[in-house]
CSV table of C-alpha atoms (C1' of nucleotides) and ligand atoms in Angstrom, one decimal:
chain,number,residue,atom,x,y,z
B,3,MET,CA,-25.6,2.2,23.9
B,4,MET,CA,-29.1,1.0,24.4
B,5,THR,CA,-29.5,-1.7,27.1
B,6,SER,CA,-32.3,-4.1,27.5
B,7,GLY,CA,-33.4,-2.4,30.8
B,8,ASP,CA,-34.4,0.8,29.2
B,9,VAL,CA,-38.1,0.0,29.3
B,10,GLU,CA,-39.1,3.0,31.3
B,11,SER,CA,-37.9,5.5,28.7
B,12,PRO,CA,-37.1,3.5,25.6
B,13,PHE,CA,-36.9,6.5,23.3
B,14,ALA,CA,-34.5,8.4,25.5
B,15,MET,CA,-31.3,7.8,23.6
B,16,PRO,CA,-30.5,10.8,21.5
B,17,GLY,CA,-26.9,11.1,20.5
B,18,HIS,CA,-26.0,7.8,22.0
B,19,ASP,CA,-23.1,5.6,20.9
B,20,HIS,CA,-24.8,3.8,18.1
B,21,ALA,CA,-21.6,2.2,16.9
B,22,SER,CA,-21.8,0.3,20.2
B,23,CYS,CA,-25.3,-0.8,19.4
B,24,ILE,CA,-24.2,-2.2,16.1
B,25,MET,CA,-21.2,-3.9,17.5
B,26,THR,CA,-23.2,-5.5,20.3
B,27,ALA,CA,-25.8,-6.7,17.8
B,28,LEU,CA,-23.2,-8.2,15.4
B,29,ASP,CA,-21.2,-9.8,18.2
B,30,GLY,CA,-24.3,-11.3,19.7
B,31,ALA,CA,-25.5,-12.6,16.4
B,32,GLU,CA,-22.1,-14.3,15.8
B,33,ALA,CA,-22.4,-15.9,19.2
B,34,ILE,CA,-26.0,-17.1,18.8
B,35,CYS,CA,-25.3,-18.5,15.3
B,36,ALA,CA,-22.1,-20.2,16.5
B,37,ARG,CA,-24.0,-21.8,19.4
B,38,ARG,CA,-26.8,-23.0,17.1
B,39,GLY,CA,-24.5,-24.2,14.3
B,40,GLU,CA,-26.1,-21.7,11.9
B,41,ARG,CA,-24.0,-19.8,9.3
B,42,LEU,CA,-23.8,-16.0,9.7
B,43,THR,CA,-22.3,-15.5,6.3
B,44,PRO,CA,-20.7,-12.3,5.2
B,45,LEU,CA,-23.8,-11.4,3.3
B,46,ARG,CA,-26.1,-12.1,6.2
B,47,ARG,CA,-23.8,-10.3,8.5
B,48,ARG,CA,-23.7,-7.3,6.3
B,49,VAL,CA,-27.5,-7.2,5.9
B,50,LEU,CA,-27.9,-7.4,9.7
B,51,GLU,CA,-25.4,-4.5,10.0
B,52,LEU,CA,-27.5,-2.5,7.5
B,53,VAL,CA,-30.7,-3.2,9.4
B,54,TRP,CA,-28.9,-1.8,12.4
B,55,ARG,CA,-28.1,1.5,10.6
B,56,GLY,CA,-30.4,3.1,13.2
B,57,HIS,CA,-33.3,2.5,15.4
B,58,SER,CA,-35.9,3.0,12.7
B,59,PRO,CA,-37.4,0.2,10.7
B,60,VAL,CA,-35.7,-0.3,7.3
B,61,GLY,CA,-37.4,-1.4,4.1
B,62,ALA,CA,-36.1,-4.4,2.2
B,63,TYR,CA,-35.6,-2.3,-0.8
B,64,ASP,CA,-33.6,0.3,1.2
B,65,ILE,CA,-31.3,-2.5,2.1
B,66,LEU,CA,-31.2,-3.6,-1.5
B,67,ALA,CA,-30.2,-0.2,-2.6
B,68,LEU,CA,-27.4,0.0,0.0
B,69,LEU,CA,-26.1,-3.4,-1.1
B,70,GLN,CA,-26.2,-2.4,-4.7
B,71,SER,CA,-24.2,0.7,-4.0
B,72,GLU,CA,-21.4,-1.4,-2.6
B,73,ARG,CA,-21.6,-4.6,-4.7
B,74,GLY,CA,-23.1,-3.6,-8.0
B,75,ARG,CA,-25.9,-5.9,-9.2
B,76,VAL,CA,-27.9,-7.4,-6.4
B,77,ALA,CA,-31.4,-8.7,-6.8
B,78,PRO,CA,-34.4,-8.7,-4.4
B,79,PRO,CA,-34.1,-12.4,-3.5
B,80,THR,CA,-30.6,-11.9,-2.1
B,81,VAL,CA,-32.0,-9.4,0.4
B,82,TYR,CA,-35.2,-11.3,1.2
B,83,ARG,CA,-33.3,-14.5,1.8
B,84,ALA,CA,-30.9,-12.8,4.2
B,85,LEU,CA,-33.8,-11.2,6.0
B,86,GLU,CA,-35.7,-14.4,6.2
B,87,PHE,CA,-32.7,-16.1,7.8
B,88,LEU,CA,-32.2,-13.2,10.3
B,89,CYS,CA,-35.9,-13.3,11.2
B,90,ARG,CA,-35.8,-17.1,11.6
B,91,GLN,CA,-32.9,-16.7,14.1
B,92,GLY,CA,-34.7,-13.9,16.0
B,93,LEU,CA,-32.0,-11.4,15.1
B,94,VAL,CA,-34.4,-9.2,13.1
B,95,HIS,CA,-38.1,-8.5,13.4
B,96,ARG,CA,-40.5,-7.6,10.6
B,97,LEU,CA,-43.0,-4.8,11.4
B,98,ASP,CA,-46.1,-5.7,9.5
B,99,SER,CA,-47.7,-2.3,9.9
B,100,LEU,CA,-44.7,-0.7,8.1
B,101,GLN,CA,-43.6,-3.6,5.9
B,102,ALA,CA,-40.1,-3.0,7.3
B,103,PHE,CA,-37.5,-4.6,9.4
B,104,ILE,CA,-35.7,-3.8,12.6
B,105,GLY,CA,-32.9,-5.4,14.5
B,106,CYS,CA,-33.8,-7.2,17.7
B,107,GLY,CA,-32.2,-5.7,20.8
B,108,GLN,CA,-32.7,-8.8,22.9
B,109,PRO,CA,-32.1,-11.8,20.7
B,110,GLY,CA,-31.5,-15.3,22.0
B,111,ASN,CA,-33.3,-14.7,25.3
B,112,ASP,CA,-35.9,-17.4,24.5
B,113,GLY,CA,-34.0,-20.5,23.9
B,114,ASP,CA,-33.2,-21.4,20.4
B,115,GLY,CA,-35.7,-19.4,18.3
B,116,ARG,CA,-37.5,-16.2,17.7
B,117,HIS,CA,-39.6,-14.6,20.3
B,118,ALA,CA,-42.8,-12.5,20.3
B,119,ALA,CA,-41.9,-8.9,19.9
B,120,HIS,CA,-44.0,-5.9,20.8
B,121,PHE,CA,-43.3,-2.5,19.5
B,122,LEU,CA,-43.8,1.2,20.1
B,123,ILE,CA,-43.3,3.1,16.9
B,124,CYS,CA,-43.0,6.9,16.8
B,125,GLN,CA,-44.7,8.4,13.8
B,126,ASP,CA,-42.6,11.6,14.1
B,127,CYS,CA,-39.0,10.5,14.6
B,128,GLY,CA,-39.5,7.0,13.1
B,129,THR,CA,-37.9,5.3,16.1
B,130,ALA,CA,-39.3,1.9,16.9
B,131,VAL,CA,-38.6,0.3,20.3
B,132,GLU,CA,-39.2,-3.3,21.3
B,133,VAL,CA,-40.8,-3.5,24.7
B,134,ARG,CA,-41.5,-6.3,27.1
B,135,ASP,CA,-44.4,-5.9,29.4
B,136,GLY,CA,-45.5,-8.6,31.8
B,137,GLN,CA,-49.0,-7.2,32.1
B,138,LEU,CA,-49.4,-7.2,28.4
B,139,ASP,CA,-48.1,-10.7,28.1
B,140,GLY,CA,-50.4,-11.8,30.9
B,141,ALA,CA,-53.4,-10.1,29.3
B,142,ILE,CA,-52.7,-11.9,26.0
B,143,SER,CA,-52.2,-15.2,27.7
B,144,ARG,CA,-55.5,-14.9,29.6
B,145,LEU,CA,-57.3,-13.8,26.5
B,146,ALA,CA,-56.0,-16.9,24.6
B,147,GLY,CA,-56.9,-19.2,27.5
B,148,ARG,CA,-60.3,-17.8,27.9
B,149,THR,CA,-61.1,-18.2,24.2
B,150,GLY,CA,-59.3,-21.5,23.8
B,151,PHE,CA,-57.1,-20.0,21.1
B,152,ALA,CA,-53.6,-21.3,20.6
B,153,ILE,CA,-51.3,-18.4,19.7
B,154,ALA,CA,-48.6,-19.1,17.2
B,155,ASP,CA,-47.6,-15.6,16.3
B,156,GLU,CA,-48.2,-12.1,17.7
B,157,THR,CA,-48.2,-8.9,15.8
B,158,ILE,CA,-48.4,-6.1,18.4
B,159,GLU,CA,-47.4,-2.7,17.1
B,160,LEU,CA,-48.4,0.6,18.7
B,161,SER,CA,-47.9,3.7,16.7
B,162,GLY,CA,-48.0,7.2,17.9
B,163,LEU,CA,-45.7,9.8,19.4
B,164,CYS,CA,-42.9,9.2,21.7
B,165,ALA,CA,-42.5,11.5,24.7
B,166,ALA,CA,-39.8,13.6,23.0
B,167,CYS,CA,-41.9,14.2,19.9
B,168,GLN,CA,-45.0,15.3,21.7
B,169,SER,CA,-43.7,18.8,22.4
K,3,MET,CA,-76.1,-14.2,13.5
K,4,MET,CA,-73.0,-13.2,15.4
K,5,THR,CA,-73.6,-10.9,18.3
K,6,SER,CA,-71.1,-8.5,20.0
K,7,GLY,CA,-71.3,-10.5,23.2
K,8,ASP,CA,-69.7,-13.7,21.8
K,9,VAL,CA,-66.3,-12.9,23.3
K,10,GLU,CA,-66.0,-16.2,25.2
K,11,SER,CA,-66.2,-18.4,22.2
K,12,PRO,CA,-65.8,-16.0,19.2
K,13,PHE,CA,-65.2,-18.8,16.7
K,14,ALA,CA,-68.2,-20.8,17.6
K,15,MET,CA,-70.5,-19.9,14.8
K,16,PRO,CA,-70.4,-22.7,12.2
K,17,GLY,CA,-73.5,-22.8,10.0
K,18,HIS,CA,-74.8,-19.6,11.4
K,19,ASP,CA,-77.1,-17.3,9.5
K,20,HIS,CA,-74.5,-15.2,7.7
K,21,ALA,CA,-77.1,-13.4,5.5
K,22,SER,CA,-78.1,-11.8,8.8
K,23,CYS,CA,-74.5,-10.8,9.5
K,24,ILE,CA,-74.4,-9.1,6.2
K,25,MET,CA,-77.7,-7.4,6.6
K,26,THR,CA,-76.9,-6.1,10.0
K,27,ALA,CA,-73.6,-4.8,8.8
K,28,LEU,CA,-75.1,-3.0,5.8
K,29,ASP,CA,-78.0,-1.6,7.8
K,30,GLY,CA,-75.6,-0.4,10.5
K,31,ALA,CA,-73.4,1.2,7.9
K,32,GLU,CA,-76.3,3.1,6.4
K,33,ALA,CA,-77.3,4.4,9.8
K,34,ILE,CA,-73.8,5.4,10.8
K,35,CYS,CA,-73.1,7.2,7.5
K,36,ALA,CA,-76.5,8.9,7.6
K,37,ARG,CA,-75.9,10.2,11.1
K,38,ARG,CA,-72.5,11.5,10.1
K,39,GLY,CA,-73.5,13.0,6.8
K,40,GLU,CA,-71.2,10.7,4.9
K,41,ARG,CA,-72.2,9.1,1.6
K,42,LEU,CA,-72.4,5.3,1.5
K,43,THR,CA,-72.6,5.2,-2.3
K,44,PRO,CA,-73.7,2.1,-4.2
K,45,LEU,CA,-70.0,1.3,-4.9
K,46,ARG,CA,-69.0,1.7,-1.3
K,47,ARG,CA,-72.0,-0.3,-0.1
K,48,ARG,CA,-71.2,-3.1,-2.6
K,49,VAL,CA,-67.5,-3.2,-1.5
K,50,LEU,CA,-68.6,-3.4,2.1
K,51,GLU,CA,-71.0,-6.3,1.2
K,52,LEU,CA,-68.1,-8.1,-0.6
K,53,VAL,CA,-65.9,-7.6,2.5
K,54,TRP,CA,-68.6,-9.3,4.5
K,55,ARG,CA,-68.7,-12.4,2.2
K,56,GLY,CA,-67.6,-14.3,5.3
K,57,HIS,CA,-65.6,-14.0,8.5
K,58,SER,CA,-62.2,-14.3,6.9
K,59,PRO,CA,-60.1,-11.4,5.8
K,60,VAL,CA,-60.4,-10.5,2.1
K,61,GLY,CA,-57.7,-9.1,-0.1
K,62,ALA,CA,-58.2,-5.9,-2.0
K,63,TYR,CA,-57.5,-7.8,-5.3
K,64,ASP,CA,-60.1,-10.4,-4.4
K,65,ILE,CA,-62.6,-7.7,-4.1
K,66,LEU,CA,-61.3,-6.2,-7.3
K,67,ALA,CA,-61.9,-9.5,-9.1
K,68,LEU,CA,-65.4,-9.8,-7.7
K,69,LEU,CA,-66.2,-6.3,-8.8
K,70,GLN,CA,-64.8,-7.0,-12.3
K,71,SER,CA,-66.9,-10.1,-12.7
K,72,GLU,CA,-70.0,-8.0,-12.2
K,73,ARG,CA,-69.1,-4.6,-13.7
K,74,GLY,CA,-66.4,-5.3,-16.3
K,75,ARG,CA,-63.4,-3.1,-16.2
K,76,VAL,CA,-62.6,-1.9,-12.7
K,77,ALA,CA,-59.2,-0.6,-11.7
K,78,PRO,CA,-57.4,-1.0,-8.3
K,79,PRO,CA,-57.9,2.6,-7.2
K,80,THR,CA,-61.7,2.1,-7.3
K,81,VAL,CA,-61.3,-0.7,-4.7
K,82,TYR,CA,-58.7,1.0,-2.6
K,83,ARG,CA,-60.7,4.2,-2.4
K,84,ALA,CA,-63.8,2.4,-1.3
K,85,LEU,CA,-61.8,0.5,1.3
K,86,GLU,CA,-60.1,3.7,2.5
K,87,PHE,CA,-63.5,5.2,3.1
K,88,LEU,CA,-64.9,2.2,4.9
K,89,CYS,CA,-61.8,2.0,7.1
K,90,ARG,CA,-62.0,5.8,7.8
K,91,GLN,CA,-65.6,5.2,9.0
K,92,GLY,CA,-64.6,2.3,11.1
K,93,LEU,CA,-66.8,-0.1,9.1
K,94,VAL,CA,-63.8,-2.2,7.9
K,95,HIS,CA,-60.5,-3.0,9.4
K,96,ARG,CA,-57.2,-3.7,7.7
K,97,LEU,CA,-55.2,-6.7,9.0
K,98,ASP,CA,-51.6,-5.7,8.6
K,99,SER,CA,-50.3,-9.2,9.2
K,100,LEU,CA,-52.3,-10.5,6.2
K,101,GLN,CA,-52.6,-7.4,4.0
K,102,ALA,CA,-56.3,-8.0,3.9
K,103,PHE,CA,-59.6,-6.5,5.1
K,104,ILE,CA,-62.4,-7.5,7.3
K,105,GLY,CA,-65.8,-6.0,8.2
K,106,CYS,CA,-66.1,-4.5,11.7
K,107,GLY,CA,-68.7,-6.2,13.8
K,108,GLN,CA,-69.1,-3.4,16.3
K,109,PRO,CA,-68.9,-0.2,14.3
K,110,GLY,CA,-69.9,3.2,15.7
K,111,ASN,CA,-69.5,2.2,19.3
K,112,ASP,CA,-66.8,4.8,19.8
K,113,GLY,CA,-68.4,8.1,18.9
K,114,ASP,CA,-67.8,9.3,15.4
K,115,GLY,CA,-64.7,7.5,14.2
K,116,ARG,CA,-62.8,4.3,14.0
K,117,HIS,CA,-61.7,2.3,17.0
K,118,ALA,CA,-58.8,0.2,18.0
K,119,ALA,CA,-59.4,-3.3,16.9
K,120,HIS,CA,-57.7,-6.5,18.2
K,121,PHE,CA,-57.9,-9.7,16.4
K,122,LEU,CA,-57.6,-13.5,16.8
K,123,ILE,CA,-56.8,-15.0,13.4
K,124,CYS,CA,-57.1,-18.8,12.9
K,125,GLN,CA,-54.4,-20.0,10.5
K,126,ASP,CA,-56.4,-23.2,9.7
K,127,CYS,CA,-59.9,-22.1,9.0
K,128,GLY,CA,-59.0,-18.5,8.2
K,129,THR,CA,-61.6,-17.0,10.5
K,130,ALA,CA,-60.6,-13.7,12.1
K,131,VAL,CA,-62.5,-12.5,15.2
K,132,GLU,CA,-62.4,-9.0,16.6
K,133,VAL,CA,-62.1,-9.1,20.4
K,134,ARG,CA,-62.4,-6.6,23.1
K,135,ASP,CA,-60.6,-7.3,26.3
K,136,GLY,CA,-60.5,-4.9,29.2
K,137,GLN,CA,-57.3,-6.3,30.6
K,138,LEU,CA,-55.5,-6.0,27.3
K,139,ASP,CA,-56.7,-2.5,26.9
K,140,GLY,CA,-55.6,-1.7,30.4
K,141,ALA,CA,-52.2,-3.2,29.9
K,142,ILE,CA,-51.7,-1.2,26.8
K,143,SER,CA,-52.8,2.0,28.5
K,144,ARG,CA,-50.5,1.5,31.4
K,145,LEU,CA,-47.6,0.6,29.0
K,146,ALA,CA,-48.2,3.9,27.1
K,147,GLY,CA,-48.5,5.9,30.3
K,148,ARG,CA,-45.4,4.4,31.8
K,149,THR,CA,-43.3,5.2,28.7
K,150,GLY,CA,-44.9,8.6,28.0
K,151,PHE,CA,-46.0,7.3,24.6
K,152,ALA,CA,-49.2,8.7,23.0
K,153,ILE,CA,-50.8,5.9,21.0
K,154,ALA,CA,-52.5,6.9,17.8
K,155,ASP,CA,-53.0,3.5,16.2
K,156,GLU,CA,-52.9,-0.1,17.4
K,157,THR,CA,-52.1,-3.1,15.4
K,158,ILE,CA,-52.8,-6.2,17.6
K,159,GLU,CA,-53.2,-9.4,15.7
K,160,LEU,CA,-52.8,-12.8,17.3
K,161,SER,CA,-52.5,-15.7,14.8
K,162,GLY,CA,-52.8,-19.3,15.7
K,163,LEU,CA,-55.4,-22.0,15.9
K,164,CYS,CA,-59.0,-21.5,17.1
K,165,ALA,CA,-60.4,-24.1,19.6
K,166,ALA,CA,-62.3,-25.9,16.8
K,167,CYS,CA,-59.2,-26.3,14.6
K,168,GLN,CA,-56.9,-27.7,17.3
K,169,SER,CA,-58.4,-31.2,17.2
F,30,DT,C1',-12.1,-36.9,-3.7
F,31,DT,C1',-16.8,-37.3,-4.0
F,32,DC,C1',-21.2,-36.3,-2.8
F,33,DA,C1',-25.0,-34.0,-0.6
F,34,DT,C1',-26.6,-29.8,0.9
F,35,DA,C1',-26.8,-25.0,1.8
F,36,DA,C1',-26.0,-20.4,0.1
F,37,DC,C1',-26.1,-17.3,-3.5
F,38,DG,C1',-26.8,-15.4,-8.4
F,39,DT,C1',-30.0,-14.5,-12.0
F,40,DT,C1',-34.2,-13.9,-14.5
F,41,DA,C1',-38.8,-13.5,-14.5
F,42,DT,C1',-43.0,-12.7,-12.4
F,43,DG,C1',-46.5,-12.2,-8.8
F,44,DT,C1',-48.8,-9.2,-5.4
F,45,DT,C1',-50.2,-5.0,-3.2
F,46,DA,C1',-50.8,-0.1,-3.4
F,47,DT,C1',-50.6,4.7,-5.1
F,48,DA,C1',-49.9,8.9,-8.2
F,49,DT,C1',-52.0,11.6,-11.6
F,50,DC,C1',-55.4,13.5,-14.4
F,51,DA,C1',-59.9,13.2,-16.8
F,52,DT,C1',-64.9,12.8,-16.2
F,53,DT,C1',-69.2,12.6,-13.8
F,54,DA,C1',-72.3,13.1,-9.9
F,55,DT,C1',-74.1,15.9,-6.1
F,56,DC,C1',-75.6,19.8,-3.8
F,57,DG,C1',-76.1,24.3,-2.2
F,58,DA,C1',-75.9,29.3,-3.7
F,59,DA,C1',-77.0,32.8,-6.9
N,22,DT,C1',-82.8,26.8,-13.0
N,23,DT,C1',-78.1,27.5,-13.7
N,24,DC,C1',-73.8,27.9,-11.9
N,25,DG,C1',-69.9,26.6,-9.5
N,26,DA,C1',-67.5,24.2,-5.8
N,27,DT,C1',-66.6,19.7,-4.0
N,28,DA,C1',-66.8,14.8,-3.8
N,29,DA,C1',-66.8,10.6,-6.2
N,30,DT,C1',-65.5,7.7,-9.8
N,31,DG,C1',-63.0,6.3,-14.2
N,32,DA,C1',-58.8,5.4,-16.5
N,33,DT,C1',-53.8,5.0,-17.2
N,34,DA,C1',-49.5,4.3,-15.6
N,35,DT,C1',-46.3,3.1,-12.3
N,36,DA,C1',-44.4,2.4,-7.7
N,37,DA,C1',-43.4,-0.7,-3.9
N,38,DC,C1',-43.1,-5.1,-1.9
N,39,DA,C1',-42.2,-10.1,-2.4
N,40,DT,C1',-41.5,-14.8,-4.4
N,41,DA,C1',-41.0,-18.7,-8.0
N,42,DA,C1',-37.8,-21.2,-10.5
N,43,DC,C1',-33.5,-22.7,-11.9
N,44,DG,C1',-28.5,-22.6,-12.4
N,45,DT,C1',-24.0,-22.0,-10.0
N,46,DT,C1',-20.8,-21.8,-6.3
N,47,DA,C1',-19.4,-22.7,-1.6
N,48,DT,C1',-19.2,-25.8,2.4
N,49,DG,C1',-18.5,-29.6,5.0
N,50,DA,C1',-18.9,-34.5,5.9
N,51,DA,C1',-18.1,-39.4,4.2
J,21,LIG,ZN1,-28.2,2.8,18.8
J,22,LIG,ZN1,-40.4,10.3,18.3
J,23,LIG,ZN1,-71.7,-14.4,9.7
J,24,LIG,ZN1,-60.1,-22.2,13.0
DNA sequence: TTCATAACGTTATGTTATATCATTATCGAA
DNA sequence: TTCGATAATGATATAACATAACGTTATGAA
């Protein structure tokens, strides 16, 4: 599975045990919600599982189609409400540059809410990896301090080619 | 008018001479397109002018409505094609977090194409300021180098409150 | 049990963006 | 100048993404 220490080669996980990624994500979500007194209902849990189908961002309507294939009539608000809950809990992130969603690999590391997430997105294989970089965080903090700007939300998404896809 | 050296207090321009901002942007766009052999047609020029109505991002359908009010029937592709051209020339940037567009204050500084743009966006007054920060650029470069990632496109948008709006 | 609230279902609509094909403008070559 | 290639625009339709509004059901505490 993918671990949170894989920053040096975040894309290097071909043929990994993805079932383990999913299980870790679901178990972690259960624990986080239990601790917070939030309700990870069957629907929300299933949507989270569908978001975790892989390591590529998934569109809301992709999830909708998957839900419809297993439950019959499902309407967009059903999906958007579940995604909103999952984003609020920091279990899922929205990638604004793609209008799509991806599971968070390090949820709950920032107290009780969501955290700023920074992404590398491969335009070839579609993989998106959440990265944490102290220098980047520092540069952002200093920029904010220098300009007197109070950051509430960060959208940092770097698109390009991962190492494996450059050959 | 706003100059490209205002990085230290990028939001401090209340009551400035915005007509001068617009003129500078249009004149610069003319010069850049002429140099590149690209055609800044009346429509494209007008869309650029409308994007420069202020220092807040403008939605494509806002521009559409403005165009319709002065030309009668105008369809979405007309606006999107003009915006696509202006983005391609680096004269306008799209803010993914807002699904909106804003004029570039420093176009043509990077040879013949668009450049990476980083923004501070005030959630109160709506102003968006394009910033250039060497430390941020450096942190991004090092992150890419360290992970073997080849960046093609950067979406960096920091939302929050500008200094003036925190009181 | 009863009530208040949260979650979900359902219908309708709003918002953003693009595919496709017809028409017109532009510009260089014959 | 006329022709023909290409770029730009017009026009119609539809795709893709997201939310408003309201009714119903589930949940849990008093
Ligand atoms: Zn996996
Ligand atoms: Zn890749
Ligand atoms: Zn101005
Ligand atoms: Zn402000």
